[in-house]
Coordinates of C-alpha atoms and ligand atoms in Angstrom, one line a residue:
X1 CA 0.0 0.0 0.0
X2 CA 1.1 3.5 -0.7
X3 CA 1.6 6.3 1.9
X4 CA 2.2 9.7 0.5
X5 CA 4.0 12.0 3.0
X6 CA 3.8 15.7 2.3
X7 CA 5.8 18.6 3.8
X8 CA 3.8 21.8 3.0
X9 CA 5.4 24.9 1.6
X10 CA 6.4 27.7 4.0
X11 CA 7.5 31.2 3.3
X12 CA 11.1 32.0 3.9
X13 CA 12.2 35.2 5.7
X14 CA 12.0 38.4 3.8
X15 CA 15.6 39.6 3.4
X16 CA 17.2 36.2 3.6
X17 CA 18.9 34.5 0.7
X18 CA 16.6 31.6 -0.3
X19 CA 18.0 28.1 0.1
X20 CA 16.3 24.9 1.3
X21 CA 17.6 22.4 3.8
X22 CA 16.2 18.9 3.7
X23 CA 13.4 18.6 6.2
X24 CA 14.1 16.5 9.3
X25 CA 10.8 15.7 11.0
X26 CA 9.4 13.9 8.0
X27 CA 12.5 11.7 7.4
X28 CA 12.7 10.7 11.1
X29 CA 9.0 10.0 11.1
X30 CA 9.3 7.9 7.9
X31 CA 11.7 5.6 9.6
X32 CA 8.8 4.6 12.0
X33 CA 6.4 3.6 9.2
X34 CA 5.8 -0.2 9.0
X35 CA 7.9 -1.8 6.3
X36 CA 5.1 -3.2 4.2
X37 CA 4.1 0.4 3.2
X38 CA 5.7 2.2 0.2
X39 CA 6.5 5.7 1.1
X40 CA 6.5 8.6 -1.4
X41 CA 7.6 12.0 -0.2
X42 CA 7.0 15.5 -1.5
X43 CA 8.7 18.5 0.0
X44 CA 6.6 21.3 -1.5
X45 CA 9.3 23.8 -0.8
X46 CA 11.4 22.3 -3.6
X47 CA 9.0 20.6 -6.0
X48 CA 5.4 21.0 -7.1
X49 CA 2.8 18.9 -5.3
X50 CA 0.9 16.7 -7.7
X51 CA -2.7 16.1 -6.6
X52 CA -4.0 13.7 -9.4
X53 CA -2.6 10.6 -7.9
X54 CA -4.3 8.0 -5.7
X55 CA -2.3 7.1 -2.6
X56 CA -4.0 4.8 -0.1
X57 CA -3.2 7.1 2.8
X58 CA -1.8 10.6 3.1
X59 CA 0.4 12.0 5.9
X60 CA 1.0 15.7 6.3
X61 CA 4.1 16.7 8.4
X62 CA 4.1 20.3 9.8
X63 CA 6.9 22.0 11.7
X64 CA 6.0 25.7 11.6
X65 CA 2.8 27.6 12.3
X66 CA 3.2 29.2 8.9
X67 CA 2.7 25.8 7.3
X68 CA -0.6 24.9 8.9
X69 CA -3.0 26.7 6.6
X70 CA -1.4 25.1 3.5
X71 CA -1.3 21.8 5.3
X72 CA -5.1 22.0 5.9
X73 CA -5.7 23.0 2.3
X74 CA -3.8 19.9 1.0
X75 CA -5.7 17.6 3.4
X76 CA -9.0 19.1 2.4
X77 CA -8.2 18.4 -1.3
X78 CA -7.4 14.7 -0.7
X79 CA -10.3 14.2 1.7
X80 CA -12.8 15.5 -0.8
X81 CA -11.6 12.6 -3.0
X82 CA -12.2 10.1 -0.2
X83 CA -8.5 9.6 0.7
X84 CA -7.8 9.6 4.4
X85 CA -5.3 12.1 5.8
X86 CA -3.3 12.0 9.0
X87 CA -1.3 14.9 10.4
X88 CA 1.8 14.9 12.7
X89 CA 4.8 17.1 13.5
X90 CA 5.5 20.0 15.8
X91 CA 3.0 22.5 14.3
X92 CA 0.3 19.8 14.5
X93 CA 0.9 19.6 18.2
X94 CA 0.8 23.4 18.5
X95 CA -2.5 23.6 16.5
X96 CA -4.1 20.3 17.4
X97 CA -7.7 21.3 17.7
X98 CA -7.9 23.4 14.5
X99 CA -6.0 20.7 12.6
X100 CA -8.5 18.0 13.7
X101 CA -11.2 19.8 11.6
X102 CA -9.2 18.9 8.4
X103 CA -8.0 15.5 9.4
X104 CA -9.1 11.9 9.7
X105 CA -6.4 11.5 12.4
X106 CA -4.0 13.8 14.2
X107 CA -0.9 12.3 15.8
X108 CA 0.5 14.3 18.8
X109 CA 3.9 13.3 20.1
X110 CA 6.8 11.3 19.0
X111 CA 6.2 8.5 16.5
X112 CA 8.8 5.9 17.5
X113 CA 7.1 2.7 18.5
X114 CA 3.6 4.0 17.8
X115 CA 3.1 3.6 14.1
X116 CA 2.5 -0.2 13.8
X117 CA -0.7 0.4 15.9
X118 CA -1.8 3.5 13.9
X119 CA -1.3 1.9 10.5
X120 CA -3.1 -1.2 11.7
X121 CA -6.0 1.0 12.7
X122 CA -6.0 2.5 9.3
X123 CA -6.1 -1.0 7.6
X124 CA -9.0 -2.1 9.9
X125 CA -10.9 1.1 9.2
X126 CA -10.8 2.2 12.8
X127 CA -8.5 5.2 12.7
X128 CA -9.0 7.4 15.8
X129 CA -9.5 11.2 15.3
X130 CA -6.6 11.9 17.8
X131 CA -3.6 9.9 19.0
X132 CA -2.3 11.9 21.9
X133 CA 1.1 10.6 23.2
X134 CA 2.5 14.0 24.2
X135 CA 2.6 13.2 27.9
X136 CA 4.1 9.8 27.2
X137 CA 7.2 10.0 24.9
X138 CA 8.8 6.8 23.8
X139 CA 12.2 5.8 25.2
X140 CA 14.7 7.9 23.3
X141 CA 16.8 4.8 22.7
X142 CA 14.1 3.8 20.2
X143 CA 15.0 6.6 17.8
X144 CA 16.8 5.0 14.9
X145 CA 18.5 6.5 11.8
X146 CA 16.3 8.8 9.8
X147 CA 15.0 7.4 6.5
X148 CA 16.9 9.9 4.2
X149 CA 16.4 7.7 1.2
X150 CA 12.9 9.3 0.7
X151 CA 14.6 12.6 -0.1
X152 CA 15.4 13.6 -3.7
X153 CA 19.0 14.6 -2.9
X154 CA 19.6 16.7 -6.0
X155 CA 16.9 19.2 -4.9
X156 CA 18.9 20.3 -1.9
X157 CA 21.8 22.1 -3.5
X158 CA 22.6 25.8 -3.5
X159 CA 24.7 26.9 -6.5
X160 CA 26.1 23.4 -6.8
X161 CA 27.0 23.1 -3.1
X162 CA 25.1 20.4 -1.3
X163 CA 23.2 21.6 1.7
X164 CA 23.9 20.1 5.1
X165 CA 22.2 16.9 6.2
X166 CA 20.2 17.1 9.4
X167 CA 20.6 14.8 12.4
X168 CA 19.8 15.0 16.1
X169 CA 21.6 13.6 19.1
X170 CA 19.0 14.4 21.7
X171 CA 15.4 15.5 22.3
X172 CA 13.9 18.0 24.6
X173 CA 15.4 21.0 26.4
X174 CA 15.7 21.9 30.0
X175 CA 15.3 25.6 29.5
X176 CA 12.1 27.6 29.0
X177 CA 13.0 30.7 27.0
X178 CA 10.4 33.4 26.6
X179 CA 9.5 33.1 22.9
X180 CA 9.9 29.3 22.6
X181 CA 7.3 26.5 22.6
X182 CA 9.8 23.6 23.2
X183 CA 8.9 23.3 26.9
X184 CA 5.3 22.7 25.9
X185 CA 6.4 20.1 23.4
X186 CA 8.9 18.3 25.5
X187 CA 8.1 19.1 29.2
X188 CA 11.5 20.6 29.9
X189 CA 13.2 17.3 29.9
X190 CA 16.5 16.8 28.2
X191 CA 16.7 13.3 26.6
X192 CA 20.0 12.4 25.0
X193 CA 20.1 9.5 22.5
X194 CA 22.7 6.8 23.3
X195 CA 26.1 7.8 21.8
X196 CA 26.4 4.6 19.9
X197 CA 23.1 5.2 17.9
X198 CA 24.0 8.8 17.1
X199 CA 27.5 7.9 16.0
X200 CA 26.2 5.0 13.8
X201 CA 23.7 7.3 12.2
X202 CA 26.2 10.1 11.5
X203 CA 28.8 7.6 10.2
X204 CA 26.1 6.3 7.7
X205 CA 25.5 9.8 6.2
X206 CA 27.4 10.3 3.0
X207 CA 27.4 14.1 3.2
X208 CA 30.3 15.4 5.1
X209 CA 28.4 18.5 6.3
X210 CA 25.7 18.3 8.9
X211 CA 23.3 20.4 10.9
X212 CA 22.9 18.9 14.4
X213 CA 19.4 20.3 15.0
X214 CA 19.2 19.6 18.8
X215 CA 17.6 22.5 20.5
X216 CA 20.8 23.5 22.3
X217 CA 23.8 21.3 22.9
X218 CA 24.5 23.3 26.1
X219 CA 22.4 21.0 28.3
X220 CA 24.9 18.9 30.1
X221 CA 28.7 19.4 30.0
X222 CA 29.7 15.7 30.5
X223 CA 27.2 14.6 27.8
X224 CA 28.6 17.2 25.3
X225 CA 32.2 16.2 26.1
X226 CA 31.4 12.6 25.5
X227 CA 29.5 13.3 22.2
X228 CA 32.3 15.4 20.8
X229 CA 35.0 12.8 21.7
X230 CA 33.0 10.1 19.9
X231 CA 32.6 12.4 16.8
X232 CA 36.2 13.3 16.3
X233 CA 37.1 10.2 14.2
X234 CA 34.2 10.8 11.8
X235 CA 35.8 14.0 10.5
X236 CA 32.4 15.6 9.8
X237 CA 31.9 19.3 9.7
X238 CA 28.7 20.6 11.3
X239 CA 26.7 23.6 12.5
X240 CA 24.4 23.5 15.6
X241 CA 22.5 25.6 18.2
X242 CA 24.5 26.8 21.2
X243 CA 27.5 25.0 22.7
X244 CA 28.5 25.3 26.3
X245 CA 30.7 28.2 27.1
X246 CA 33.6 26.2 28.5
X247 CA 37.1 25.9 27.2
X248 CA 37.4 22.2 27.2
X249 CA 33.9 21.8 25.6
X250 CA 34.6 24.4 22.9
X251 CA 38.0 22.9 22.2
X252 CA 36.6 19.4 21.8
X253 CA 33.7 20.7 19.7
X254 CA 36.2 22.3 17.3
X255 CA 38.2 19.1 17.1
X256 CA 34.9 17.2 16.4
X257 CA 34.2 19.5 13.4
X258 CA 32.1 22.4 14.8
X259 CA 31.9 24.7 11.9
X260 CA 29.5 27.4 13.0
X261 CA 26.8 27.9 15.7
X262 CA 23.4 29.6 15.7
X263 CA 23.7 31.8 18.7
X264 CA 20.8 33.9 20.0
X265 CA 21.9 37.5 20.4
X266 CA 19.5 39.7 22.4
X267 CA 21.6 42.7 23.5
X268 CA 25.0 44.5 23.3
X269 CA 26.3 43.3 26.6
X270 CA 29.9 42.2 27.4
X271 CA 28.5 38.8 28.0
X272 CA 27.4 38.4 24.4
X273 CA 30.6 40.0 23.1
X274 CA 32.6 37.5 25.1
X275 CA 30.4 34.6 24.0
X276 CA 31.0 35.4 20.3
X277 CA 34.7 36.0 20.8
X278 CA 35.2 32.7 22.6
X279 CA 33.6 30.7 19.8
X280 CA 35.8 32.5 17.3
X281 CA 38.9 31.9 19.3
X282 CA 38.2 28.2 19.0
X283 CA 37.8 28.5 15.2
X284 CA 34.0 28.2 15.3
X285 CA 32.1 30.7 13.3
X286 CA 28.9 32.4 14.5
X287 CA 25.5 33.0 12.9
X288 CA 23.6 35.3 15.2
X289 CA 19.8 34.7 15.5
X290 CA 18.6 38.1 16.4
X291 CA 15.0 38.7 17.7
X292 CA 13.7 42.2 17.3
X293 CA 10.8 43.7 19.2
X294 CA 11.1 42.4 22.8
X295 CA 9.4 44.5 25.4
X296 CA 11.6 47.3 26.6
X297 CA 13.6 47.5 23.3
X298 CA 13.6 50.9 21.7
X299 CA 14.3 52.1 18.1
X300 CA 17.8 53.2 19.3
X301 CA 18.4 49.9 20.9
X302 CA 17.8 48.1 17.6
X303 CA 20.0 50.5 15.7
X304 CA 22.8 50.1 18.3
X305 CA 22.3 46.3 18.2
X306 CA 23.0 46.2 14.4
X307 CA 26.1 48.3 14.8
X308 CA 27.2 45.9 17.6
X309 CA 26.8 42.9 15.3
X310 CA 29.0 44.5 12.7
X311 CA 31.6 45.5 15.3
X312 CA 31.8 41.9 16.7
X313 CA 32.2 40.6 13.2
X314 CA 29.4 38.1 13.2
X315 CA 29.8 35.7 10.2
X316 CA 26.1 35.8 9.4
X317 CA 22.9 37.2 11.0
X318 CA 19.3 36.1 10.8
X319 CA 16.8 38.7 12.0
X320 CA 13.3 37.8 13.0
X321 CA 10.6 39.8 14.8
X322 CA 9.1 38.6 18.0
X323 CA 6.1 36.4 17.1
X324 CA 3.5 35.1 19.6
X325 CA 3.6 31.4 18.5
X326 CA 0.9 29.4 20.3
X327 CA 1.9 27.6 23.5
X328 CA 4.6 30.2 24.4
X329 CA 4.8 32.6 27.2
X330 CA 5.0 35.3 24.6
X331 CA 1.6 34.3 23.3
X332 CA 0.0 34.1 26.8
X333 CA 1.3 37.6 27.7
X334 CA 0.5 39.4 24.5
X335 CA -2.9 37.7 24.3
X336 CA -3.8 38.7 27.9
X337 CA -2.7 42.3 27.2
X338 CA -4.8 42.4 24.0
X339 CA -1.7 43.2 21.9
X340 CA -2.0 40.5 19.2
X341 CA -3.0 42.1 15.9
X342 CA -3.4 39.0 13.7
X343 CA -4.4 35.4 14.2
X344 CA -3.9 34.6 10.5
X345 CA -1.3 31.8 10.8
X346 CA 0.0 32.7 7.3
X347 CA 1.3 35.9 8.9
X348 CA 3.3 34.0 11.5
X349 CA 6.4 33.8 9.3
X350 CA 8.6 35.6 11.9
X351 CA 9.3 38.5 9.5
X352 CA 5.9 40.2 9.9
X353 CA 4.9 42.2 12.9
X354 CA 1.7 40.6 14.3
X355 CA 1.6 42.3 17.7
X356 CA 1.7 45.8 19.2
X357 CA 5.3 46.4 20.4
X358 CA 6.0 48.0 23.7
X359 CA 8.2 50.9 22.7
X360 CA 7.2 51.7 19.1
X361 CA 4.5 51.2 16.5
X362 CA 4.1 48.0 14.6
X363 CA 5.0 49.9 11.4
X364 CA 8.2 51.2 13.0
X365 CA 9.3 47.7 14.1
X366 CA 8.5 46.4 10.5
X367 CA 10.7 49.2 9.2
X368 CA 13.5 48.4 11.6
X369 CA 13.4 44.7 10.6
X370 CA 14.2 45.7 7.0
X371 CA 16.8 48.2 8.3
X372 CA 18.5 45.4 10.2
X373 CA 18.9 43.1 7.2
X374 CA 19.9 45.9 4.9
X375 CA 22.4 47.5 7.2
X376 CA 24.1 44.3 8.4
X377 CA 24.6 43.1 4.8
X378 CA 25.3 46.5 3.2
X379 CA 29.1 46.2 2.8
X380 CA 29.3 42.5 2.5
X381 CA 26.1 41.1 0.9
X382 CA 24.7 37.8 2.2
X383 CA 25.9 35.6 -0.7
X384 CA 29.4 36.9 -0.1
X385 CA 29.3 36.2 3.7
X386 CA 27.8 32.7 3.0
X387 CA 30.6 32.1 0.5
X388 CA 33.2 33.0 3.1
X389 CA 31.6 30.6 5.6
X390 CA 31.8 27.9 3.0
X391 CA 35.4 28.7 2.3
X392 CA 36.2 28.2 6.0
X393 CA 34.8 24.7 5.9
X394 CA 36.4 23.9 2.6
X395 CA 39.9 24.8 4.0
X396 CA 39.4 22.4 6.9
X397 CA 38.1 19.7 4.6
X398 CA 41.0 20.0 2.3
X399 CA 43.3 19.7 5.3
X400 CA 41.8 16.4 6.4
X401 CA 41.0 15.0 2.9
X402 CA 37.2 15.2 3.1
X403 CA 36.6 18.0 0.6
X404 CA 34.1 17.1 -2.2
X405 CA 33.7 20.3 -4.3
X406 CA 30.7 21.5 -6.1
X407 CA 28.3 19.6 -8.4
X408 CA 29.0 21.3 -11.7
X409 CA 26.2 19.4 -13.5
X410 CA 23.7 21.0 -11.2
X411 CA 25.2 24.5 -11.6
X412 CA 25.1 24.1 -15.4
X413 CA 21.5 22.8 -15.3
X414 CA 20.4 25.8 -13.2
X415 CA 22.3 28.6 -14.8
X416 CA 22.9 27.3 -18.4
X417 CA 26.2 27.5 -20.2
X418 CA 26.5 31.2 -19.6
X419 CA 27.4 30.7 -15.9
X420 CA 31.1 31.1 -15.7
X421 CA 32.5 28.4 -13.4
X422 CA 35.5 30.1 -12.0
X423 CA 37.1 27.2 -10.1
X424 CA 35.9 25.8 -6.8
X425 CA 35.4 27.2 -3.4
X426 CA 39.1 27.7 -2.8
Ligands
B12_1 C1 15.6 22.3 13.2 C2 14.7 23.5 13.4 C3 14.7 24.4 12.4 C4 15.5 24.3 11.1 C5 14.6 23.4 10.1 C6 15.4 22.7 9.2 C7 14.6 21.6 8.4 N1 14.7 21.7 7.1 O1 14.0 20.8 9.0 C8 15.6 25.7 10.6 C9 16.9 26.3 11.1 C10 15.4 26.0 9.1 C11 14.5 26.4 11.4 C12 14.0 27.6 11.1 C13 13.1 28.3 11.9 N2 12.5 27.9 13.0 CO1 12.8 26.1 13.7 N3 13.2 24.6 14.7 C14 14.0 23.6 14.6 C15 14.0 22.7 15.8 C16 15.2 23.1 16.6 C17 14.0 21.2 15.6 C18 12.9 20.6 14.7 C19 13.3 19.1 14.5 O2 13.8 18.8 13.4 N4 13.0 18.3 15.5 C20 13.3 16.8 15.4 C21 12.2 16.0 14.7 C22 12.7 14.6 14.6 O3 11.1 16.1 15.5 P1 9.6 16.3 14.9 O4 9.7 17.2 13.8 O5 8.7 16.6 16.1 O6 9.2 14.9 14.4 C23 8.8 13.8 15.2 C24 7.2 13.8 15.5 O7 6.7 15.1 15.5 C25 6.7 12.9 14.4 N5 6.2 13.5 13.1 C26 6.8 14.4 12.3 N6 6.1 14.5 11.2 C27 5.1 13.7 11.2 C28 4.1 13.4 10.3 C29 3.1 12.5 10.6 C30 2.0 12.2 9.6 C31 3.1 11.8 11.9 C32 2.1 10.8 12.2 C33 4.2 12.1 12.8 C34 5.1 13.0 12.5 O8 7.7 12.0 14.1 C35 9.0 12.5 14.4 C36 9.7 11.5 15.2 O9 9.1 11.2 16.4 C37 12.6 23.1 16.5 C38 12.6 23.0 18.0 C39 12.1 21.6 18.4 N7 12.7 20.9 19.2 O10 11.0 21.2 17.9 C40 12.5 24.6 16.0 C41 11.1 25.2 15.8 C42 10.3 24.3 15.0 N8 11.4 26.4 14.9 C43 10.8 27.4 15.3 C44 11.0 28.7 14.7 C45 10.3 29.9 15.4 C46 11.7 28.8 13.5 C47 11.8 30.1 12.7 C48 10.5 30.6 12.3 C49 12.6 31.2 13.4 C50 13.9 30.9 13.9 N9 14.9 31.6 13.4 O11 14.1 30.0 14.7 C51 12.7 29.7 11.5 C52 12.0 29.8 10.1 C53 12.2 31.1 9.6 C54 11.8 31.2 8.2 N10 10.5 31.5 7.9 O12 12.6 31.1 7.3 C55 9.8 27.1 16.4 C56 8.4 26.9 15.8 C57 7.5 28.1 15.9 C58 6.2 27.9 15.2 N11 5.2 27.6 15.9 O13 6.2 28.0 14.0 C59 10.4 25.9 17.0 C60 9.4 24.9 17.7 C61 11.4 26.3 18.1 C62 10.9 27.4 19.0 N12 11.7 28.4 19.2 O14 9.8 27.4 19.5 N13 14.1 25.6 12.4
SF4_2 S1 15.0 28.7 22.8 FE1 16.4 26.9 22.7 S2 17.3 26.8 24.7 FE2 15.5 28.2 24.9 S3 13.9 26.8 25.6 FE3 13.8 27.0 23.4 S4 14.9 25.2 22.6 FE4 15.5 25.5 24.8

């Protein structure tokens, strides 16, 4: 029987160079589908979705709030034709009730160890409207290697350079940051996967460049040290969310192939300045994730923050505006204070102001969002900074013999013969 798994399209940030990473939730989920099912996958971000087929069962995987309306539309189309649709993924958990109106089943929680039962229910025509396992996550040791074979690899290249492959070494997060919904999803519990399983999975990935998508690696010093020690022989190069600010950890991370980190930058303090410096001292580059519009932040604060980012020589910056995603403390506060201006989830792209900021008008914050992107990338445009980051990794790969170069056939196909191919990244 055929299961069609769909990852709905979502809008990328205004201001950001468009590139597409392979989705992670769907491939991890796909590994849990019983073996007697054929799985066909469409990532609508990189290829058109064809509706005139007849799968036996459709699955829609949603990660972001900005995907849900498109996900519902897709489900409605299949259901009108009598084909059953099941939803899962992070945004399904965040928008469960609304999603149930468009679904034959919604699955809430982690899929490992649960899918035999759900697919059996489908076969016996007794699918439940809601499978809620959020309070009862499976043992993390059950998480196996993601089923990356469902991806069409050639769709995930940027100018002939293969995008990173995604992998995770743990689930959950012990923190509870103000704009984040992870504590709702995972109950503030950090759950590391056994090293052996992580290392086996990473070793089996052909791509040398990875994105370790764990929420934050800075959860447990001993665990981090152990993970990096095990990773050193694999010679992979990777980016990740924050790493512990500790000399031994940063040193081992660098040896294990840490290439750059996504580090939240919220002010111009010495603490942040030092945090960035210390990554760089260990040869790890930094992409700042910069949230604009927090309460108390003024127009001047934002202008000063952008100057600061240039001064500390961030390698890349990604600006977003505070967005009251459901099941966050931000949502609760702004909702209570009557400051949410739109409940249209298509507006929740993190680049549109959908709330009334504390110290300025929504229009001013929107203007400052554009100012931040434009000013940060004024002298060195984004593609140039991205190229420099790629050069950094290429130098290290050449040194340890793992460098693979660009796919010229894909460049030629995309740009035609006119594109001058002026050598490689080095
Ligand atoms: C990796 C990640 C990204 C990557 C995604 C890369 C990719 N191609 O997948 C990148 C860096 C691109 C990204 C970007 C953003 N992200 Co993000 N991201 C995450 C992160 C850290 C991990 C997601 C993940 O892969 N988890 C691991 C997988 C295995 O888990 P999973 O998806 O839940 O899948 C399991 C189950 O859900 C289930 N399942 C999955 N699909 C299906 C389908 C079916 C049918 C079934 C039955 C089951 C099922 O099976 C899986 C195995 O158990 C989460 C935080 C988190 N922990 O969830 C935030 C998170 C999803 N991101 C978030 C945000 C805010 C963003 C941004 C908007 C802003 C930002 N800068 O962070 C941007 C997007 C900006 C834009 N518009 O361009 C928010 C979501 C907010 C929201 N409600 O929309 C989250 C929750 C973090 C947070 N701060 O709250 N992100
Ligand atoms: S923002 Fe990152 S560190 Fe903070 S709670 Fe969310 S996942 Fe954890």
